[in-house]
mmCIF file of C-alpha atoms in Angstrom:
data_model
loop_
_atom_site.group_PDB
_atom_site.id
_atom_site.type_symbol
_atom_site.label_atom_id
_atom_site.label_comp_id
_atom_site.label_asym_id
_atom_site.label_seq_id
_atom_site.Cartn_x
_atom_site.Cartn_y
_atom_site.Cartn_z
ATOM 1 C CA VAL A 454 7.714 -24.806 -2.683
ATOM 2 C CA ILE A 455 4.624 -24.042 -4.745
ATOM 3 C CA VAL A 456 5.168 -22.377 -8.109
ATOM 4 C CA HIS A 457 2.383 -20.142 -9.407
ATOM 5 C CA ASP A 458 2.093 -19.434 -13.109
ATOM 6 C CA VAL A 459 1.959 -15.651 -13.606
ATOM 7 C CA ASN A 460 -0.384 -15.918 -16.583
ATOM 8 C CA GLU A 461 -2.812 -18.108 -14.659
ATOM 9 C CA LEU A 462 -2.763 -15.716 -11.708
ATOM 10 C CA THR A 463 -3.362 -12.742 -13.982
ATOM 11 C CA GLU A 464 -6.290 -14.535 -15.602
ATOM 12 C CA LYS A 465 -7.952 -14.987 -12.195
ATOM 13 C CA LEU A 466 -7.057 -11.486 -11.043
ATOM 14 C CA PHE A 467 -8.168 -9.493 -14.039
ATOM 15 C CA PRO A 468 -11.945 -9.668 -13.518
ATOM 16 C CA ILE A 469 -11.553 -8.705 -9.843
ATOM 17 C CA VAL A 470 -9.240 -5.731 -10.327
ATOM 18 C CA GLU A 471 -10.142 -4.531 -13.818
ATOM 19 C CA ALA A 472 -12.355 -1.734 -12.475
ATOM 20 C CA MET A 473 -9.669 -0.299 -10.201
ATOM 21 C CA GLN A 474 -6.899 -0.370 -12.798
ATOM 22 C CA LYS A 475 -8.113 2.737 -14.556
ATOM 23 C CA HIS A 476 -7.807 4.656 -11.274
ATOM 24 C CA PHE A 477 -4.458 3.307 -10.062
ATOM 25 C CA SER A 478 -2.404 2.446 -13.168
ATOM 26 C CA ALA A 479 0.164 4.532 -15.021
ATOM 27 C CA GLY A 480 -1.377 3.689 -18.396
ATOM 28 C CA SER A 481 -4.434 5.433 -19.720
ATOM 29 C CA GLY A 482 -6.461 2.249 -20.106
ATOM 30 C CA THR A 483 -6.948 -1.102 -18.429
ATOM 31 C CA TYR A 484 -4.175 -3.482 -19.372
ATOM 32 C CA TYR A 485 -4.475 -7.197 -18.791
ATOM 33 C CA SER A 486 -0.783 -7.421 -17.886
ATOM 34 C CA ASP A 487 -1.134 -4.633 -15.304
ATOM 35 C CA ALA A 488 -3.446 -6.801 -13.206
ATOM 36 C CA ILE A 489 -0.432 -8.425 -11.532
ATOM 37 C CA PHE A 490 0.342 -5.086 -9.809
ATOM 38 C CA PHE A 491 -2.902 -5.597 -7.894
ATOM 39 C CA LEU A 492 -2.150 -9.154 -6.774
ATOM 40 C CA SER A 493 -2.079 -8.284 -3.064
ATOM 41 C CA VAL A 494 -5.516 -6.663 -3.215
ATOM 42 C CA ALA A 495 -7.218 -9.945 -4.123
ATOM 43 C CA MET A 496 -4.673 -12.498 -2.868
ATOM 44 C CA HIS A 497 -7.317 -13.989 -0.565
ATOM 45 C CA ARG A 498 -9.478 -14.856 -3.567
ATOM 46 C CA ILE A 499 -6.663 -16.599 -5.439
ATOM 47 C CA MET A 500 -4.561 -18.515 -2.916
ATOM 48 C CA PRO A 501 -5.716 -21.931 -1.636
ATOM 49 C CA LYS A 502 -7.881 -21.720 1.492
ATOM 50 C CA GLU A 503 -5.262 -23.514 3.591
ATOM 51 C CA ILE A 504 -2.892 -20.557 3.154
ATOM 52 C CA THR A 505 -3.969 -18.142 5.874
ATOM 53 C CA GLN A 506 -1.107 -15.605 5.993
ATOM 54 C CA ILE A 507 1.316 -14.262 3.397
ATOM 55 C CA ILE A 508 4.103 -11.714 3.468
ATOM 56 C CA GLN A 509 4.517 -10.019 0.091
ATOM 57 C CA VAL A 510 7.667 -7.957 -0.473
ATOM 58 C CA ASP A 511 9.300 -5.934 -3.232
ATOM 59 C CA LEU A 512 12.601 -7.058 -4.707
ATOM 60 C CA ASP A 513 14.491 -3.859 -3.860
ATOM 61 C CA LEU A 514 14.796 -4.685 -0.148
ATOM 62 C CA LYS A 515 17.702 -5.439 2.169
ATOM 63 C CA TYR A 516 17.012 -7.382 5.358
ATOM 64 C CA LYS A 517 18.812 -6.421 8.561
ATOM 65 C CA THR A 518 16.932 -8.911 10.725
ATOM 66 C CA ASN A 519 15.329 -12.333 10.434
ATOM 67 C CA ILE A 520 12.196 -12.169 8.284
ATOM 68 C CA ARG A 521 10.555 -14.540 10.789
ATOM 69 C CA ASP A 522 10.403 -11.624 13.218
ATOM 70 C CA LEU A 523 8.100 -9.875 10.765
ATOM 71 C CA PHE A 524 5.644 -12.777 10.972
ATOM 72 C CA ASP A 525 5.223 -11.976 14.685
ATOM 73 C CA GLU A 526 3.552 -8.722 13.595
ATOM 74 C CA PHE A 527 0.487 -10.750 12.597
ATOM 75 C CA ASP A 528 -0.080 -11.258 16.345
ATOM 76 C CA ASN A 529 -0.320 -7.478 16.792
ATOM 77 C CA PHE A 530 -3.197 -6.969 14.349
ATOM 78 C CA PRO A 531 -6.101 -5.237 16.107
ATOM 79 C CA GLU A 532 -9.550 -6.736 15.682
ATOM 80 C CA GLY A 533 -10.904 -6.009 12.214
ATOM 81 C CA ALA A 534 -7.503 -5.366 10.622
ATOM 82 C CA VAL A 535 -6.709 -7.466 7.556
ATOM 83 C CA ILE A 536 -3.430 -5.997 6.234
ATOM 84 C CA GLY A 537 -0.157 -4.893 7.822
ATOM 85 C CA ILE A 538 1.586 -2.071 5.971
ATOM 86 C CA ALA A 539 3.996 0.804 6.682
ATOM 87 C CA ARG A 540 3.346 4.459 5.972
ATOM 88 C CA GLU A 541 4.617 6.131 2.814
ATOM 89 C CA MET A 542 7.722 8.148 3.695
ATOM 90 C CA GLN A 543 7.448 10.841 1.036
ATOM 91 C CA PRO A 544 4.726 13.452 0.459
ATOM 92 C CA VAL A 545 3.499 11.624 -2.650
ATOM 93 C CA TYR A 546 -0.085 11.504 -1.340
ATOM 94 C CA ARG A 547 0.012 15.080 -0.146
ATOM 95 C CA HIS A 548 0.456 15.713 -3.871
ATOM 96 C CA THR A 549 -2.107 13.182 -5.124
ATOM 97 C CA PHE A 550 -4.860 14.394 -2.786
ATOM 98 C CA TRP A 551 -4.225 18.088 -3.518
ATOM 99 C CA GLN A 552 -7.783 18.785 -4.701
ATOM 100 C CA TYR A 553 -9.427 17.022 -1.770
ATOM 101 C CA ARG A 554 -7.065 18.834 0.610
ATOM 102 C CA ARG A 555 -7.920 22.180 -0.941
ATOM 103 C CA GLU A 556 -11.640 21.526 -0.578
ATOM 104 C CA ASN A 557 -11.192 20.193 2.985
ATOM 105 C CA PRO A 558 -8.567 22.406 4.647
ATOM 106 C CA GLN A 559 -9.009 20.742 8.065
ATOM 107 C CA THR A 560 -8.346 17.221 6.761
ATOM 108 C CA LYS A 561 -5.491 14.981 7.903
ATOM 109 C CA VAL A 562 -5.484 13.288 4.498
ATOM 110 C CA GLY A 563 -1.992 13.596 3.046
ATOM 111 C CA ASP A 564 -0.540 15.164 6.195
ATOM 112 C CA PRO A 565 2.686 13.794 7.729
ATOM 113 C CA PRO A 566 2.844 11.479 10.754
ATOM 114 C CA PRO A 567 2.351 11.107 13.609
ATOM 115 C CA ASP A 568 -1.077 12.768 13.446
ATOM 116 C CA GLY A 569 -1.606 12.902 9.686
ATOM 117 C CA LEU A 570 -2.556 10.282 7.101
ATOM 118 C CA PRO A 571 0.418 10.167 4.707
ATOM 119 C CA GLY A 572 -0.772 7.052 2.889
ATOM 120 C CA PHE A 573 0.883 3.662 2.645
ATOM 121 C CA ASN A 574 3.851 2.042 0.911
ATOM 122 C CA SER A 575 3.287 -1.502 -0.324
ATOM 123 C CA GLY A 576 6.951 -2.578 -0.417
ATOM 124 C CA VAL A 577 6.356 -4.770 2.651
ATOM 125 C CA LEU A 578 2.886 -6.247 3.090
ATOM 126 C CA LEU A 579 1.432 -8.587 5.673
ATOM 127 C CA LEU A 580 -1.709 -10.130 4.233
ATOM 128 C CA ASN A 581 -3.911 -11.953 6.705
ATOM 129 C CA LEU A 582 -5.730 -13.929 4.033
ATOM 130 C CA GLU A 583 -8.168 -15.515 6.452
ATOM 131 C CA ALA A 584 -9.162 -12.105 7.834
ATOM 132 C CA MET A 585 -9.409 -10.730 4.280
ATOM 133 C CA ARG A 586 -11.757 -13.570 3.335
ATOM 134 C CA GLN A 587 -13.954 -13.000 6.378
ATOM 135 C CA SER A 588 -14.081 -9.203 6.266
ATOM 136 C CA LYS A 589 -17.377 -8.140 4.761
ATOM 137 C CA LEU A 590 -16.190 -4.529 4.650
ATOM 138 C CA TYR A 591 -12.938 -5.287 2.827
ATOM 139 C CA ASN A 592 -14.678 -7.364 0.160
ATOM 140 C CA GLN A 593 -17.325 -4.677 -0.363
ATOM 141 C CA LEU A 594 -14.508 -2.199 -1.037
ATOM 142 C CA LEU A 595 -13.299 -4.348 -3.945
ATOM 143 C CA GLU A 596 -16.607 -3.869 -5.758
ATOM 144 C CA PRO A 597 -16.343 -1.524 -8.779
ATOM 145 C CA ALA A 598 -19.125 0.736 -7.483
ATOM 146 C CA MET A 599 -17.308 1.270 -4.177
ATOM 147 C CA VAL A 600 -13.977 1.950 -5.894
ATOM 148 C CA GLN A 601 -15.718 4.497 -8.113
ATOM 149 C CA LYS A 602 -17.445 6.134 -5.136
ATOM 150 C CA LEU A 603 -14.189 6.588 -3.194
ATOM 151 C CA THR A 604 -12.140 7.806 -6.165
ATOM 152 C CA GLU A 605 -14.808 10.440 -6.820
ATOM 153 C CA LYS A 606 -14.946 11.494 -3.169
ATOM 154 C CA TYR A 607 -11.175 11.940 -2.953
ATOM 155 C CA HIS A 608 -10.640 13.078 -6.576
ATOM 156 C CA PHE A 609 -8.100 10.276 -6.715
ATOM 157 C CA LYS A 610 -5.989 9.330 -9.733
ATOM 158 C CA GLY A 611 -2.878 7.309 -8.985
ATOM 159 C CA HIS A 612 -0.316 5.172 -10.780
ATOM 160 C CA LEU A 613 1.132 2.915 -8.057
ATOM 161 C CA GLY A 614 -1.234 -0.053 -8.251
ATOM 162 C CA ASP A 615 -2.155 -1.804 -5.001
ATOM 163 C CA GLN A 616 -0.435 0.908 -2.948
ATOM 164 C CA ASP A 617 -2.888 3.519 -4.224
ATOM 165 C CA PHE A 618 -5.863 1.299 -3.449
ATOM 166 C CA PHE A 619 -4.685 0.624 0.114
ATOM 167 C CA THR A 620 -3.924 4.310 0.654
ATOM 168 C CA MET A 621 -7.336 5.454 -0.515
ATOM 169 C CA VAL A 622 -9.142 2.798 1.507
ATOM 170 C CA GLY A 623 -7.001 3.697 4.534
ATOM 171 C CA MET A 624 -8.235 7.286 4.404
ATOM 172 C CA GLU A 625 -11.790 6.004 4.707
ATOM 173 C CA HIS A 626 -11.322 2.863 6.821
ATOM 174 C CA PRO A 627 -8.058 2.965 8.804
ATOM 175 C CA GLU A 628 -9.376 0.163 10.995
ATOM 176 C CA LEU A 629 -8.635 -2.336 8.197
ATOM 177 C CA PHE A 630 -4.869 -1.778 8.568
ATOM 178 C CA HIS A 631 -2.208 -2.578 11.117
ATOM 179 C CA VAL A 632 0.422 0.124 10.620
ATOM 180 C CA LEU A 633 3.933 -1.340 10.652
ATOM 181 C CA ASP A 634 6.730 0.679 12.206
ATOM 182 C CA CYS A 635 8.813 2.564 9.640
ATOM 183 C CA THR A 636 11.832 0.395 10.536
ATOM 184 C CA TRP A 637 10.122 -2.538 8.770
ATOM 185 C CA ASN A 638 10.032 -0.597 5.489
ATOM 186 C CA ARG A 639 12.662 2.122 5.673
ATOM 187 C CA GLN A 640 12.173 3.744 2.279
ATOM 188 C CA LEU A 641 15.173 5.596 0.871
ATOM 189 C CA CYS A 642 13.749 7.397 -2.175
ATOM 190 C CA THR A 643 13.961 11.206 -1.942
ATOM 191 C CA TRP A 644 12.401 12.106 -5.313
ATOM 192 C CA TRP A 645 9.752 14.401 -3.831
ATOM 193 C CA ARG A 646 12.340 16.415 -1.908
ATOM 194 C CA ASP A 647 13.538 17.818 -5.235
ATOM 195 C CA HIS A 648 10.098 18.149 -6.813
ATOM 196 C CA GLY A 649 8.297 20.841 -4.882
ATOM 197 C CA TYR A 650 8.153 19.532 -1.337
ATOM 198 C CA SER A 651 11.542 20.290 0.229
ATOM 199 C CA ASP A 652 9.896 22.392 2.952
ATOM 200 C CA VAL A 653 7.884 19.480 4.409
ATOM 201 C CA PHE A 654 9.863 16.480 3.115
ATOM 202 C CA ASP A 655 11.673 15.630 6.347
ATOM 203 C CA GLN A 656 8.398 15.395 8.282
ATOM 204 C CA TYR A 657 7.526 12.390 6.119
ATOM 205 C CA PHE A 658 11.020 10.955 5.719
ATOM 206 C CA GLN A 659 12.217 10.746 9.321
ATOM 207 C CA CYS A 660 12.321 7.285 10.879
ATOM 208 C CA GLU A 661 13.707 6.630 14.339
ATOM 209 C CA GLY A 662 14.859 3.229 15.548
ATOM 210 C CA GLU A 663 17.091 0.438 14.280
ATOM 211 C CA VAL A 664 16.245 -0.356 10.662
ATOM 212 C CA LYS A 665 15.041 -3.913 10.095
ATOM 213 C CA ILE A 666 14.381 -3.652 6.338
ATOM 214 C CA TYR A 667 15.811 -1.101 3.919
ATOM 215 C CA HIS A 668 13.747 -0.326 0.813
ATOM 216 C CA GLY A 669 15.738 1.106 -2.085
ATOM 217 C CA ASN A 670 12.691 2.435 -3.911
ATOM 218 C CA CYS A 671 13.100 4.538 -7.081
ATOM 219 C CA ASN A 672 16.467 2.815 -7.624
ATOM 220 C CA THR A 673 18.030 4.413 -4.540
ATOM 221 C CA PRO A 674 21.272 2.748 -3.404
ATOM 222 C CA ILE A 675 20.953 0.802 -0.151
ATOM 223 C CA PRO A 676 23.627 1.448 2.519
ATOM 224 C CA GLU A 677 26.396 -1.148 2.741
ATOM 225 C CA ASP A 678 26.892 -2.962 6.037
#
């Protein structure tokens, strides 16, 4: 077991993610403490080189299968992919990208699966640190100028930290991501159903197959066994 000091991690993280915080944080400014919500984005720069793969998960999860089975998903990464992540199961990014969608009526950005690009949910993340270190494209996307360029293109302003960054990058470079099946991150939150999107909600929320991990996001109760 290796214990990492949160303050030390934040100190290393802050210079890397400071530029993106103003685009993807709930606060109006760039807070030093908020840097930890972007840990996954720059994990490859912080962890020792001998650590080549990491699974990062939220606390509000319930496992219905052996977590070791999730590690097998690393073997399914296509060439060029650096991160494994499931789709967002609410129309949150349909909402966030409203201006871009209005200006580009033919876009798949924000549309539901299977053909649309609904964005990602970072509750379950497979980080191939070695691939992240070696990917020239991924590391270019961490540069402040690139973050600024993409946020301007998509008129993007989010508040969900790393999830927003991965979602925005995924609209531009889907090849960097291995999309996990929804059963690996079966989100339960239904907030957007009651906030203007009841007509399309189920297109995002449906998930067929035996659930492997439940995600009780937005404090949603997780089903008992």
